[in-house]
Short mmCIF file of C-alpha atoms and ligand atoms in Angstrom, two decimals:
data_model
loop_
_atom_site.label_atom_id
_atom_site.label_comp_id
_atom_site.label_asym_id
_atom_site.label_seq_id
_atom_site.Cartn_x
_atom_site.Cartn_y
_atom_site.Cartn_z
CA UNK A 1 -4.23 -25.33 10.33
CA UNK A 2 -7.04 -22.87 9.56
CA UNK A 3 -6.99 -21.02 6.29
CA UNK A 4 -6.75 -17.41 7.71
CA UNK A 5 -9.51 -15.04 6.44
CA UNK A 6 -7.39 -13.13 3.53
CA UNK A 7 -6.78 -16.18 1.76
CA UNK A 8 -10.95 -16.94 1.39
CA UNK A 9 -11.05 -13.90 -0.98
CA UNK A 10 -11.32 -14.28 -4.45
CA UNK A 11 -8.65 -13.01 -5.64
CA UNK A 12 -9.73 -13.89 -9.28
CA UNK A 13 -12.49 -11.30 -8.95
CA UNK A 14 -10.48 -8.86 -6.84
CA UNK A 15 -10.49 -5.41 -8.41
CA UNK A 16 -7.89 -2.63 -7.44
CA UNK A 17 -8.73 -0.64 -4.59
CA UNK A 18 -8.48 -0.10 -1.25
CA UNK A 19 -9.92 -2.31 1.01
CA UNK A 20 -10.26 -3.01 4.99
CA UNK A 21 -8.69 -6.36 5.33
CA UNK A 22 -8.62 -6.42 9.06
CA UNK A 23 -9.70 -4.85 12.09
CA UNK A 24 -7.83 -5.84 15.11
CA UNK A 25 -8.12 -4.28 19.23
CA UNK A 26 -5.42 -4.53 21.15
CA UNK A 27 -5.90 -5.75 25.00
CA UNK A 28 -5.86 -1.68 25.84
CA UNK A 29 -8.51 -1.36 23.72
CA UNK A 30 -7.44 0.62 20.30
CA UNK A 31 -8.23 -0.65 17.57
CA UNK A 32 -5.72 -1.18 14.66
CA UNK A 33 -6.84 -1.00 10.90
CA UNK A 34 -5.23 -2.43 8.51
CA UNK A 35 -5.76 -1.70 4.25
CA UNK A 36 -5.08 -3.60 1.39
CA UNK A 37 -3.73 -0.68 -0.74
CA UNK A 38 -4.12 -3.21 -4.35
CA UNK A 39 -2.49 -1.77 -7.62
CA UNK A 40 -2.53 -4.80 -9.65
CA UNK A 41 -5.48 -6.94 -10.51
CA UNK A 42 -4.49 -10.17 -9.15
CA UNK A 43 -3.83 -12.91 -11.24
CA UNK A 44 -4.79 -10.69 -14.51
CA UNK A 45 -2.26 -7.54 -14.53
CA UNK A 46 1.65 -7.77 -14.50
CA UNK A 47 2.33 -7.41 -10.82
CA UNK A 48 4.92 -4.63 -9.89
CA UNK A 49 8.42 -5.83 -9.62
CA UNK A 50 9.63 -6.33 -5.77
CA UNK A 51 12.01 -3.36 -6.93
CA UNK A 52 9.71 -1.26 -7.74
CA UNK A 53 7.94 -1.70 -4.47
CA UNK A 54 11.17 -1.70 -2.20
CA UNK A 55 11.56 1.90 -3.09
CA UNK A 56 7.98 2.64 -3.27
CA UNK A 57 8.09 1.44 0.49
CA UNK A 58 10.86 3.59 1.67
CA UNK A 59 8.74 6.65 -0.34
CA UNK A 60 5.89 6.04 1.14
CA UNK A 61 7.02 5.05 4.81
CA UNK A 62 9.18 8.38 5.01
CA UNK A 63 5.98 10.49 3.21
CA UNK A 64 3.50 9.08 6.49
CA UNK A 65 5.67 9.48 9.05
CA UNK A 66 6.29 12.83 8.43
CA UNK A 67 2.46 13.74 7.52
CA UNK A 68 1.57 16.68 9.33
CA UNK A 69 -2.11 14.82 10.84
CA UNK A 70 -1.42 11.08 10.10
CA UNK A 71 2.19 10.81 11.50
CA UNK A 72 1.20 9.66 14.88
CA UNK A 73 -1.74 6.92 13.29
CA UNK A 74 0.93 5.52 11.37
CA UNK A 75 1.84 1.99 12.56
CA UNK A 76 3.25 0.17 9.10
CA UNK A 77 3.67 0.49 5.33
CA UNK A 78 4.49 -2.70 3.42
CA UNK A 79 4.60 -4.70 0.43
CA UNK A 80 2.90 -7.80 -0.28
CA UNK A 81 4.10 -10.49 -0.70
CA UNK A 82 2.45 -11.59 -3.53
CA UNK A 83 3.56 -7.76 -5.41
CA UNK A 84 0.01 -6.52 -6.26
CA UNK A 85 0.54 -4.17 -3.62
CA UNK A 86 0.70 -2.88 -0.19
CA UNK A 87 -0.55 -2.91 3.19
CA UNK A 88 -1.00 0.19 5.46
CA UNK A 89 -1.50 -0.35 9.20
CA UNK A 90 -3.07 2.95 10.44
CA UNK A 91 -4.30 3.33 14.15
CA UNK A 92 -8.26 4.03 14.51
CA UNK A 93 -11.88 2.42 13.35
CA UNK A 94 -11.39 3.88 10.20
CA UNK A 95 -13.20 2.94 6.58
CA UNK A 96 -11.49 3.00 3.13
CA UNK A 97 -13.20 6.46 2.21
CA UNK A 98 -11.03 7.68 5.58
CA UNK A 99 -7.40 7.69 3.95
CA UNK A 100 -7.92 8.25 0.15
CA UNK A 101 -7.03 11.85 0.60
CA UNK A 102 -4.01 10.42 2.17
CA UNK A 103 -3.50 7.42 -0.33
CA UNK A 104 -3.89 10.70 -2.85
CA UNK A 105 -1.11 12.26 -1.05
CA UNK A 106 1.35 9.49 -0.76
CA UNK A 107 1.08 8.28 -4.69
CA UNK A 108 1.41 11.72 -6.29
CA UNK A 109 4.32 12.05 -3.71
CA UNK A 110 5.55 9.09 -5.15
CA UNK A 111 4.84 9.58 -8.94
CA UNK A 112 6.80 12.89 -8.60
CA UNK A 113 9.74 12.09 -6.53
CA UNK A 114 12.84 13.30 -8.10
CA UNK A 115 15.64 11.83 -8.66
CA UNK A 116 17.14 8.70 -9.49
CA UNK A 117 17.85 5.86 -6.78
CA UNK A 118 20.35 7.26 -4.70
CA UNK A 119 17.88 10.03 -3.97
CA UNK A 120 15.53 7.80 -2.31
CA UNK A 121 15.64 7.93 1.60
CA UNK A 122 17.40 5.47 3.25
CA UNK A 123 18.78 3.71 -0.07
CA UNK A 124 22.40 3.37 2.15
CA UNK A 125 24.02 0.15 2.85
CA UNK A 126 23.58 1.66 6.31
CA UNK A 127 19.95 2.48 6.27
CA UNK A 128 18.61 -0.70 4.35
CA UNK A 129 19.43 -4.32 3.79
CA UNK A 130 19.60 -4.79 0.21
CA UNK A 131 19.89 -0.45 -0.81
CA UNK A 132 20.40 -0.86 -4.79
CA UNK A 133 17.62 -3.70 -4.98
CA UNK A 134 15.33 -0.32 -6.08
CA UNK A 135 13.57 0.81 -9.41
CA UNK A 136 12.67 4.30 -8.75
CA UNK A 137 11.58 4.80 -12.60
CA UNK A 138 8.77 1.38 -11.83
CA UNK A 139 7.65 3.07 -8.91
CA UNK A 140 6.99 6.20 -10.31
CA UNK A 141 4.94 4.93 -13.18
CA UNK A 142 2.71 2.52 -10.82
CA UNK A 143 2.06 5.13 -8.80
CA UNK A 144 0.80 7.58 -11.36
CA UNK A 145 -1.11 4.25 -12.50
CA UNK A 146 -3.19 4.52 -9.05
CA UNK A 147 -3.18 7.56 -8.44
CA UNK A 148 -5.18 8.51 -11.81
CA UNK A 149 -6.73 5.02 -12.99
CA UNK A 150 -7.74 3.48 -9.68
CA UNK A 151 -7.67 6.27 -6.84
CA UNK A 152 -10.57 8.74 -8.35
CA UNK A 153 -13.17 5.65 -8.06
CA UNK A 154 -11.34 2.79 -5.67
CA UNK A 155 -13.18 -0.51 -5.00
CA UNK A 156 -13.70 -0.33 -1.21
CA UNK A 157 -15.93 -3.77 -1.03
CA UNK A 158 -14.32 -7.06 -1.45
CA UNK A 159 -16.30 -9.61 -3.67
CA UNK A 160 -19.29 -11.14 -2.47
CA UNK A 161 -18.80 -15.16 -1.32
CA UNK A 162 -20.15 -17.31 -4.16
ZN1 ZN B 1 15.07 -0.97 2.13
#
């Protein structure tokens, strides 16, 4: 099989940032963009804990679909799988520099949630599969990491093939 084009990054020279990692048109024509939203450096930091980004995801998902002009762009908010971050899936051609307000937005939303656990949305054996595998405290303090070390000046530019 082919490697697929995220794994030919270097991830060894990978700063954080927020990156374009694909472009992809559907058959009708729009085009789907997705970002690598990446809070750790990879392979250098701590990663976050999957905890930490379980309830960063239900933060995050429930801030963008209820943002008054991104809402209806707003096709997916995930973690990876690796834990150095997310991906967003946003509808449109857009560039990094496009959603940084909004990447502003979502973090300081999350930095400042209130709270404890069971204050998170959907953290209900109904809502969620696994609803106390959350760390609301972790998610908090990555957030404000991002928002003020690695939001005011992202890398947008993954690293040059050597
Ligand atoms: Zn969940």
């Amino acid at each position: 099989m082919k490697k697929i084009p995220s794994f030919t990054i270097d991830h060894n020279r990978l700063e954080r940032g927020v990156y374009v990692s694909r472009r992809d048109f559907t058959p009708s024509g729009d085009c789907l963009t997705t970002f690598d939203v990446r809070m750790t450096l990879p392979n250098r930091q701590k990663a976050i804990t999957p905890q930490a980004l379980h309830a960063m995801e239900h933060l995050a998902a429930t801030f963008l679909r209820n943002h008054p002009v991104w809402a209806p762009k707003v096709v997916y908010w995930g973690p990876m799988g690796c834990c150095t971050g997310n991906y967003l899936i946003l509808q449109g051609e857009l560039v990094s520099n496009d959603i940084i307000g909004l990447l502003r937005e979502t973090f300081a939303f999350i930095a400042t949630y209130p709270g404890t656990e069971a204050d998170i949305p959907g953290a209900t054996p109904r809502d969620c599969g696994n609803y106390t595998f959350m760390d609301l405290d972790a998610a908090r303090h990555a957030a404000r990491i991002y928002l003020e070390e690695v939001l005011p000046d992202p890398a947008t530019v993954y690293p040059a093939e050597e």
